[in-house]
PDB file of C-alpha atoms in Angstrom:
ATOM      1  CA  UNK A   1     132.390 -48.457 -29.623  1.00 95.00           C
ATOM      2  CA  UNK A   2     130.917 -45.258 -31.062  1.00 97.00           C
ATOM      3  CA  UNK A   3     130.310 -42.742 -27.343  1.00 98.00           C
ATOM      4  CA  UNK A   4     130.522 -39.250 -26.691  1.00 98.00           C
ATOM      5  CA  UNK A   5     131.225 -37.856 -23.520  1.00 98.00           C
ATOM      6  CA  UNK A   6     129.817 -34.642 -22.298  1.00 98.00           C
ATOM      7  CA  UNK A   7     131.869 -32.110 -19.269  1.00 98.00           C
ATOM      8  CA  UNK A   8     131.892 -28.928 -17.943  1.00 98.00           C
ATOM      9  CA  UNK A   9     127.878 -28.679 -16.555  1.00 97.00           C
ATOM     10  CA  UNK A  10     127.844 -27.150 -12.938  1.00 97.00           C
ATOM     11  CA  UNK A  11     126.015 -24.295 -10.921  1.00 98.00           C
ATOM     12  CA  UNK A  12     126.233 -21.417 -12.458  1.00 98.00           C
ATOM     13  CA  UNK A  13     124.540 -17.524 -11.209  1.00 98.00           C
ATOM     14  CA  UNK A  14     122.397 -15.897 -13.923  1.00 98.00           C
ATOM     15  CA  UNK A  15     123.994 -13.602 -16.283  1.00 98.00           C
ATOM     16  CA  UNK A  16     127.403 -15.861 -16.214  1.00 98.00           C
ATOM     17  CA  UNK A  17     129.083 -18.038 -18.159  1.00 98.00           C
ATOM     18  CA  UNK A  18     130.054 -21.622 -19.194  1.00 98.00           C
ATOM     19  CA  UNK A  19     131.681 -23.667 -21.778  1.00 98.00           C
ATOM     20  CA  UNK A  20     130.336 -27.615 -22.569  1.00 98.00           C
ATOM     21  CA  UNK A  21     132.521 -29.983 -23.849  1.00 98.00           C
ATOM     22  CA  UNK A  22     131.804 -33.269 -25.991  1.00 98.00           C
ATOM     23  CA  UNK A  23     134.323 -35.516 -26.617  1.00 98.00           C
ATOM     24  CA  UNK A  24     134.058 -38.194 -29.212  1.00 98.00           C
ATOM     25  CA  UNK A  25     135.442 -41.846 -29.880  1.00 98.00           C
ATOM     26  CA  UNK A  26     134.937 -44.540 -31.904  1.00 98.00           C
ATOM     27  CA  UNK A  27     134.471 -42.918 -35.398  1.00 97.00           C
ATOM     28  CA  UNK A  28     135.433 -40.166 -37.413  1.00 97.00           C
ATOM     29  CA  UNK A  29     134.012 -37.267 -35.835  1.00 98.00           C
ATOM     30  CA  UNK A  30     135.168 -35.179 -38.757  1.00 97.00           C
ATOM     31  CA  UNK A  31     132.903 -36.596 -40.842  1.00 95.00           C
ATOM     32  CA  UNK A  32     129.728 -35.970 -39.030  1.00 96.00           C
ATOM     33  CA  UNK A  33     127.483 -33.027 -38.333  1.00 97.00           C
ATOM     34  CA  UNK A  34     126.813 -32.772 -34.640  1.00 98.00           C
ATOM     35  CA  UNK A  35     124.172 -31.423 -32.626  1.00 98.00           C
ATOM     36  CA  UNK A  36     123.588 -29.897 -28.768  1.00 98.00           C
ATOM     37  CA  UNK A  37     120.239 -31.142 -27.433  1.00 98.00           C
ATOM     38  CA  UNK A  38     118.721 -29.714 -24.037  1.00 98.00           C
ATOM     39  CA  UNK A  39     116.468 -30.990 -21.687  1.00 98.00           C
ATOM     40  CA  UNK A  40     114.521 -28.877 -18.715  1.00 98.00           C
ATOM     41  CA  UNK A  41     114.166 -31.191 -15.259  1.00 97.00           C
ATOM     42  CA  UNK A  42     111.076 -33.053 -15.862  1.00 96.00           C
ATOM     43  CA  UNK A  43     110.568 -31.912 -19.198  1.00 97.00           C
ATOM     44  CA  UNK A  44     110.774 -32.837 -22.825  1.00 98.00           C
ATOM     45  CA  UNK A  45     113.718 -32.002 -25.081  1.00 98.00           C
ATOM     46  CA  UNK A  46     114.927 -29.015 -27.145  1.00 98.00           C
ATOM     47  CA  UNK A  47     117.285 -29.105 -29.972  1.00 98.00           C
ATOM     48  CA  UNK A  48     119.723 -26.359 -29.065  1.00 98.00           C
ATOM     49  CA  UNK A  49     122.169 -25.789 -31.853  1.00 98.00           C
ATOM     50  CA  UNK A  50     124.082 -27.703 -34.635  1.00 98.00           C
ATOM     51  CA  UNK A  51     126.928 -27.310 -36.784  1.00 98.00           C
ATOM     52  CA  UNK A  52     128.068 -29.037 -40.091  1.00 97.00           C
ATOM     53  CA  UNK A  53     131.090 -31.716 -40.380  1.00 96.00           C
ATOM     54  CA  UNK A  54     134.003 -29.009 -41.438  1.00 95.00           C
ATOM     55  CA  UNK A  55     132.837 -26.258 -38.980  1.00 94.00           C
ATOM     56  CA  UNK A  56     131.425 -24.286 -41.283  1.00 95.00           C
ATOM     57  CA  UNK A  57     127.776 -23.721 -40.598  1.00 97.00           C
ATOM     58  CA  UNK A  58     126.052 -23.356 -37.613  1.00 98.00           C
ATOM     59  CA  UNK A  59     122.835 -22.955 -36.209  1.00 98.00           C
ATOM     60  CA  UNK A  60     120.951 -21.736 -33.397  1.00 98.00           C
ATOM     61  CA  UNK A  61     117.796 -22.630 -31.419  1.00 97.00           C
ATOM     62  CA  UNK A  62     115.460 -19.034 -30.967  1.00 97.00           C
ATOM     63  CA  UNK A  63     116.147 -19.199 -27.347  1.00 97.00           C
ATOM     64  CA  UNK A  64     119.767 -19.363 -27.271  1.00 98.00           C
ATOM     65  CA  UNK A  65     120.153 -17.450 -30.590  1.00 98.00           C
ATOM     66  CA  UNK A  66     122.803 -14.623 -30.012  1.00 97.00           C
ATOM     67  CA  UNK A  67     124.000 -15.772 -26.399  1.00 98.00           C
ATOM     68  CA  UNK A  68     125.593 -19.868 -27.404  1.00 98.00           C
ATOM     69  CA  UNK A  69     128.305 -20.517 -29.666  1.00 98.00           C
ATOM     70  CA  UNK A  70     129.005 -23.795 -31.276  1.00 98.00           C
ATOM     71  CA  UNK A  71     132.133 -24.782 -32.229  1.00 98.00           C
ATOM     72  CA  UNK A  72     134.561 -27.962 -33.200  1.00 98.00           C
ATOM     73  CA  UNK A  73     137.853 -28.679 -32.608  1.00 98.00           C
ATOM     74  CA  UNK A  74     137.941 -32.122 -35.790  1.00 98.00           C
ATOM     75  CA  UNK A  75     142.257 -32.539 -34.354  1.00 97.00           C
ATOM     76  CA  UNK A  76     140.946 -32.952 -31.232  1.00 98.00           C
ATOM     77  CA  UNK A  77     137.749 -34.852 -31.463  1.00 98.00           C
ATOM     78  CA  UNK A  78     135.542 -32.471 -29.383  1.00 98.00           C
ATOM     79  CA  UNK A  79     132.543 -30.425 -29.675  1.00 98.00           C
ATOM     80  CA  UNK A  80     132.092 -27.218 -27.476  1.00 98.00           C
ATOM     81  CA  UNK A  81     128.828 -25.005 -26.594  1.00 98.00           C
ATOM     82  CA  UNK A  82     130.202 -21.992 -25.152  1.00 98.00           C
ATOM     83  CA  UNK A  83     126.731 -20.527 -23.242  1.00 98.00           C
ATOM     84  CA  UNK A  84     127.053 -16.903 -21.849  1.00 98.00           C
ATOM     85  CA  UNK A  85     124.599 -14.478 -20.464  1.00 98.00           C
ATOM     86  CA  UNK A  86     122.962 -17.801 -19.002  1.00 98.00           C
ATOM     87  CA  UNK A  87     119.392 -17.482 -17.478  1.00 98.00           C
ATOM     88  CA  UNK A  88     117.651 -19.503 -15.484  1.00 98.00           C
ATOM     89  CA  UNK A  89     115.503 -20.628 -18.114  1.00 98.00           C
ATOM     90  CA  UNK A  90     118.676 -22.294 -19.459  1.00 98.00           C
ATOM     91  CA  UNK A  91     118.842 -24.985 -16.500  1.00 98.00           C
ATOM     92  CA  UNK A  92     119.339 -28.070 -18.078  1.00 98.00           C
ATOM     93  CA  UNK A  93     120.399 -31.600 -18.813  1.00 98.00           C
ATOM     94  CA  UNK A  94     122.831 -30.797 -22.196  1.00 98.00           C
ATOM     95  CA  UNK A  95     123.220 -33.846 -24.229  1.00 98.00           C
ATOM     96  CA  UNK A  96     125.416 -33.830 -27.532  1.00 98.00           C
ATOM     97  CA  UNK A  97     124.508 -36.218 -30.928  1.00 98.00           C
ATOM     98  CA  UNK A  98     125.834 -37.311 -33.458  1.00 98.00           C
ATOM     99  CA  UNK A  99     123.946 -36.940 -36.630  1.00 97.00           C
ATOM    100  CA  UNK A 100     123.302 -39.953 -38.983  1.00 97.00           C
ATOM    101  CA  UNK A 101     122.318 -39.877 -42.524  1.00 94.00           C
ATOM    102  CA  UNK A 102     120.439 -42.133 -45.078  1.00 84.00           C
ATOM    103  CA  UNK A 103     123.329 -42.333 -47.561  1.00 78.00           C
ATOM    104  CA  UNK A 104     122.119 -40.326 -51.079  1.00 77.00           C
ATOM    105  CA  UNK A 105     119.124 -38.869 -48.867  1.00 78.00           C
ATOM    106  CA  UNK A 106     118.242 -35.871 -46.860  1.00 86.00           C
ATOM    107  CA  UNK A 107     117.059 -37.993 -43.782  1.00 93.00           C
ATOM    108  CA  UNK A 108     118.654 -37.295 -40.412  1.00 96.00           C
ATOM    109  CA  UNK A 109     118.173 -38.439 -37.013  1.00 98.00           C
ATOM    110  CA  UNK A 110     120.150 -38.411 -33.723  1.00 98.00           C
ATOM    111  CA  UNK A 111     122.676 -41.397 -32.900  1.00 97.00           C
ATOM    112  CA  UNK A 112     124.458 -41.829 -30.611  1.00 97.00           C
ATOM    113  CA  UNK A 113     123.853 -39.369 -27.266  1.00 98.00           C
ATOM    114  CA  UNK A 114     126.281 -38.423 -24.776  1.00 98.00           C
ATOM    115  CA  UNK A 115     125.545 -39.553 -21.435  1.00 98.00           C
ATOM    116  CA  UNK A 116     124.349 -36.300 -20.341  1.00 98.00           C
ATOM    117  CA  UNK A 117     125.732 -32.681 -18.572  1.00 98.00           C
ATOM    118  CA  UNK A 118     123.590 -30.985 -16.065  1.00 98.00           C
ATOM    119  CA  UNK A 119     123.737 -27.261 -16.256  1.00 98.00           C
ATOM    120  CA  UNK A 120     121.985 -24.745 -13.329  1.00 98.00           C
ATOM    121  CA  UNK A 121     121.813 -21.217 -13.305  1.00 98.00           C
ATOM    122  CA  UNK A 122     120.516 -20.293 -10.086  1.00 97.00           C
ATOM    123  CA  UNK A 123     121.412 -16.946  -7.884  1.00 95.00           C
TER     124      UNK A 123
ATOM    125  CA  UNK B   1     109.107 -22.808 -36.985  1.00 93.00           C
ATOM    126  CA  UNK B   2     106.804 -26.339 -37.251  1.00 97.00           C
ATOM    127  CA  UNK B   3     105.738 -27.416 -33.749  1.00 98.00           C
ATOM    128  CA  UNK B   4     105.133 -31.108 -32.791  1.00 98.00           C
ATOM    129  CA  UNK B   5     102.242 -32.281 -30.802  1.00 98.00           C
ATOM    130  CA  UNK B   6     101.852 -36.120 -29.488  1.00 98.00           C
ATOM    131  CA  UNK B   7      99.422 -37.709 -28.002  1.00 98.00           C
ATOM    132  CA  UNK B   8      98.155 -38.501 -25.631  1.00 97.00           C
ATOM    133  CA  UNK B   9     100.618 -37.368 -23.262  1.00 98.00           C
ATOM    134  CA  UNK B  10     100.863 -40.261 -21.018  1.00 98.00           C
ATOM    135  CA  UNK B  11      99.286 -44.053 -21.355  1.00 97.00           C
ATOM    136  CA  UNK B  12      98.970 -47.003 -19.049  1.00 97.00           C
ATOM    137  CA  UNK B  13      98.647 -50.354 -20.374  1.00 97.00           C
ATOM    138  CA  UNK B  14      99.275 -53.751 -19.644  1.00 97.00           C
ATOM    139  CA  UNK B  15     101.960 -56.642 -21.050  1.00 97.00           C
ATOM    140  CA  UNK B  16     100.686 -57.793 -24.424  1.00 97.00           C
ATOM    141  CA  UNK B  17      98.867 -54.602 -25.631  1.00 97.00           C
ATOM    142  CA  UNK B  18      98.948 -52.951 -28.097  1.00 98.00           C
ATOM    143  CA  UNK B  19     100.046 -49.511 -27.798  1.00 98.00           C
ATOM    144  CA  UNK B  20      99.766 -46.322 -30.546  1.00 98.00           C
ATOM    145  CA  UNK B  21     101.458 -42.736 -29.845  1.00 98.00           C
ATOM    146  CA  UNK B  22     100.410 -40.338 -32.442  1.00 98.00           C
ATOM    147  CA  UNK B  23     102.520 -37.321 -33.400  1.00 98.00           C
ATOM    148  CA  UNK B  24     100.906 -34.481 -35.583  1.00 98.00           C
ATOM    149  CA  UNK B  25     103.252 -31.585 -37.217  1.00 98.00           C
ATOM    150  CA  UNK B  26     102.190 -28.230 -37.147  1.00 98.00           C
ATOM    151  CA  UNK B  27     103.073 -28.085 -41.428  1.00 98.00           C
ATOM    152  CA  UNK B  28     103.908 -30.680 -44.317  1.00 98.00           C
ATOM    153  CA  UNK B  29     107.376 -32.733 -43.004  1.00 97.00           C
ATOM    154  CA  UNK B  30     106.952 -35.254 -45.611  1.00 93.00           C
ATOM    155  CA  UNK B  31     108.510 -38.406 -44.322  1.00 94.00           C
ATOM    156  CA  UNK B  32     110.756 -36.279 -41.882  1.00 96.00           C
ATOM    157  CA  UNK B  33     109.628 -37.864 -38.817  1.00 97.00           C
ATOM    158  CA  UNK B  34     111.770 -39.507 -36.298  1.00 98.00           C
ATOM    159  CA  UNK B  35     110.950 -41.773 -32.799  1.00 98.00           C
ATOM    160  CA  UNK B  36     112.816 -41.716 -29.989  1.00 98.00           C
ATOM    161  CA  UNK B  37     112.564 -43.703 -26.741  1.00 98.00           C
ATOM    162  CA  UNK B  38     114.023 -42.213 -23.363  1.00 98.00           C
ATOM    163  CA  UNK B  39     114.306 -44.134 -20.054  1.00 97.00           C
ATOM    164  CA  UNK B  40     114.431 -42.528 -16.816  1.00 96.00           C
ATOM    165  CA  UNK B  41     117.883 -40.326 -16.269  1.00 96.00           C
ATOM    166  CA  UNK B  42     119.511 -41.649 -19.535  1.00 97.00           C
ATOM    167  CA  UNK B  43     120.107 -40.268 -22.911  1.00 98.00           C
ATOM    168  CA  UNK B  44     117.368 -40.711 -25.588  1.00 98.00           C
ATOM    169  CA  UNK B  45     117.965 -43.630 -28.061  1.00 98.00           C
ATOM    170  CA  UNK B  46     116.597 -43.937 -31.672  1.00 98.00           C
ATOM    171  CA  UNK B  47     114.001 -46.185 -32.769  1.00 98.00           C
ATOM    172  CA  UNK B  48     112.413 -45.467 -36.087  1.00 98.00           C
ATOM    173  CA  UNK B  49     113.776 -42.664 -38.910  1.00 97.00           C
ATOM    174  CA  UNK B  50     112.515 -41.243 -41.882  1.00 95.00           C
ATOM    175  CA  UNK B  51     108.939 -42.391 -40.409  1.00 97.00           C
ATOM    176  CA  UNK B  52     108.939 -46.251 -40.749  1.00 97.00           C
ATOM    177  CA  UNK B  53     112.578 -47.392 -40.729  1.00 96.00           C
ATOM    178  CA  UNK B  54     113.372 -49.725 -37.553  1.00 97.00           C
ATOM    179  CA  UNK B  55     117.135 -48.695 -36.498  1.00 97.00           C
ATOM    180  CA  UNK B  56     119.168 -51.422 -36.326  1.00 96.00           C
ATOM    181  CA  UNK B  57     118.718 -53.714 -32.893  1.00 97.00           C
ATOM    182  CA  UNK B  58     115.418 -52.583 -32.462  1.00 98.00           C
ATOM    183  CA  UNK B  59     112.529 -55.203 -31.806  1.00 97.00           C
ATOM    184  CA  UNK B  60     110.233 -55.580 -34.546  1.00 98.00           C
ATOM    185  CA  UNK B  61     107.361 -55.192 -32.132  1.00 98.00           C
ATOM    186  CA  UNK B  62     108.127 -51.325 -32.799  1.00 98.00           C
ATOM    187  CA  UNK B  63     106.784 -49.579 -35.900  1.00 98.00           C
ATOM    188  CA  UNK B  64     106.295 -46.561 -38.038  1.00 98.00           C
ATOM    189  CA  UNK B  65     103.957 -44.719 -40.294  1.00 98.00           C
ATOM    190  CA  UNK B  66     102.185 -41.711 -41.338  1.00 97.00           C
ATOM    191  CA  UNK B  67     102.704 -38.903 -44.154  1.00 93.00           C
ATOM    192  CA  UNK B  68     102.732 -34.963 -44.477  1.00 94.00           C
ATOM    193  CA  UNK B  69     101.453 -34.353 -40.851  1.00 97.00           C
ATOM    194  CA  UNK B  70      99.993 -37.208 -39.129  1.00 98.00           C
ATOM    195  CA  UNK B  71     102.427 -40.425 -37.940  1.00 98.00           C
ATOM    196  CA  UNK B  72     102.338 -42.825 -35.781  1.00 98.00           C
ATOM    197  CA  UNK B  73     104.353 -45.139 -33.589  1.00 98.00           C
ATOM    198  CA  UNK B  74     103.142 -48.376 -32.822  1.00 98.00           C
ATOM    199  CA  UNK B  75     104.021 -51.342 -30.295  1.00 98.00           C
ATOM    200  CA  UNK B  76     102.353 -54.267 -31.248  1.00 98.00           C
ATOM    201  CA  UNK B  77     103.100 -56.076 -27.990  1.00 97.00           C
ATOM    202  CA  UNK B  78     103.965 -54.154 -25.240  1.00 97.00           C
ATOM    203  CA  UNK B  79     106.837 -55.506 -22.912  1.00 97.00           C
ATOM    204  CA  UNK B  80     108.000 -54.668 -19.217  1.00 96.00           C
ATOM    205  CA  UNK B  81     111.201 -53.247 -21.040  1.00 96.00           C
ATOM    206  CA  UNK B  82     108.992 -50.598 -23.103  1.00 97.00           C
ATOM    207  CA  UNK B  83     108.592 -48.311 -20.149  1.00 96.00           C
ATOM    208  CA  UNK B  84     109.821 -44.694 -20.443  1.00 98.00           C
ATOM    209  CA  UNK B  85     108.950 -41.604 -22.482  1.00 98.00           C
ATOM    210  CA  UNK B  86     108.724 -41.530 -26.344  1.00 98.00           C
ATOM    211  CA  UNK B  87     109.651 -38.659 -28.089  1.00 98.00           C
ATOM    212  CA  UNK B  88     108.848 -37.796 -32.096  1.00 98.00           C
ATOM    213  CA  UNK B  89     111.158 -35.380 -34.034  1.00 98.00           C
ATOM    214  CA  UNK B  90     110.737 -33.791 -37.408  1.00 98.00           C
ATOM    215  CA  UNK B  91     114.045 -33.006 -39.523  1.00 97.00           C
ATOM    216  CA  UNK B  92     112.204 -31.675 -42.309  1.00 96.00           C
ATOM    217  CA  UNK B  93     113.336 -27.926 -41.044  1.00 95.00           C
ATOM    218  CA  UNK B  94     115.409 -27.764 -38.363  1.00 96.00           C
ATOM    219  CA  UNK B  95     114.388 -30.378 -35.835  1.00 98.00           C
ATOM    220  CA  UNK B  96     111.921 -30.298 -33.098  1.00 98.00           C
ATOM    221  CA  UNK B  97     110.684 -32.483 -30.731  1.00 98.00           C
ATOM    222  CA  UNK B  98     107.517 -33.768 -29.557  1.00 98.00           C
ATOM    223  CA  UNK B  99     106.511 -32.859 -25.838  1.00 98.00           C
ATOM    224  CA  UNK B 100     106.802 -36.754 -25.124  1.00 98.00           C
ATOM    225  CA  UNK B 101     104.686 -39.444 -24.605  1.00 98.00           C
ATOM    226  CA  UNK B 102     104.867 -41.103 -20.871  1.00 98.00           C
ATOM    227  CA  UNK B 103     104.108 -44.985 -21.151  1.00 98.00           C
ATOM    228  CA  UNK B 104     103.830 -46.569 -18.282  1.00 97.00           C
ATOM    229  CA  UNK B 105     103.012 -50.864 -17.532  1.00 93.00           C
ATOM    230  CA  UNK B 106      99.633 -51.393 -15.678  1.00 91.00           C
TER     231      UNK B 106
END
């Protein structure tokens, strides 16, 4: 079936670094925009960056503008958010999703979601 | 950027009822609207895009509406399953969530 499997969370002291991994089965990841998708403990989510199907694009959320890079690896099925300069404002849950499209529309949503990588940057 | 505000932020209600969340965009999104239900320490899942379509395996009890700001999610019936926290998201620029609406069963 379609999953994607997140790695590489873990404790982390401010100003550091880390890399997140997603890893992808069940469909052709090449052919998919994908996104990164935080959540705070206990609180809602925030759509942290995306980037197109061939790479090519990429965007950022404001807060991690400038300090996370997204990036794809299509040979290898995997999705990366490399996260430096981390704060402690960036303690999260970091989900990955795949993003779906009304064929011959503009419509978009989020399907499926990794299981989940916790991430905390603490001194 | 367009912010997304639900409400209310949390609900209790009992088996049977019917339940509304309403989600209100900060600018015009069209039908860019998106509803997402999250249970307790798992991964949200996708209930309703482009405002009123049910994704696939969803009950029909669920459903969608609204236009240009103002949608809504509705549960006709509410079941013990229906628990969690519902989440809108707009895709009309960018995307951006809702703060999330807790429903709990009385």
């Amino acid at each position: 079936q379609e999953q994607l499997v997140e790695s590489g969370g873990g404790v982390v002291k401010p100003g550091r670094s880390l890399r997140l991994s997603c890893a992808a089965s069940g469909f052709t990841f090449a052919n998919y925009a994908m996104h990164w998708v935080r959540q705070a403990p206990g609180k809602g989510l925030e759509w942290v960056a995306v980037i197109w199907s061939d790479g090519n694009n990429k965007y950022y959320g404001d807060s991690v503008k400038g300090r996370f890079t997204i990036s794809r690896d299509n040979s290898q099925n995997t999705m990366y958010l490399q996260m430096n300069s981390l704060r402690v404002e960036d303690t999260a849950v970091y989900y990955c999703a795949r993003e779906m499209v009304v064929e011959g529309a503009t419509h978009n949503w989020f399907d499926p979601w990794g299981q989940g990588t916790l991430v905390t940057v603490s001194s | 950027d367009i912010q997304m505000t639900q409400s209310p932020s949390s609900l209790s209600a009992s088996i049977g009822d019917r339940v509304t969340i309403t989600c209100r965009a900060s600018q015009r999104i069209y039908s860019y609207l998106n509803w997402y239900q999250q249970k307790p320490g798992k991964a949200p899942k996708v209930l309703i895009y482009a405002t009123s379509t049910l994704q696939s395996g969803v009950p029909s009890r669920f459903s969608g509406s609204g236009s240009g700001t103002d949608f809504t999610l509705t549960i006709s019936s509410l079941q013990p399953e229906d628990f969690g926290t519902y989440y809108c998201q707009q895709t009309y620029t960018f995307w951006t969530f809702g703060q999330g609406t807790k429903v709990e069963i009385k």
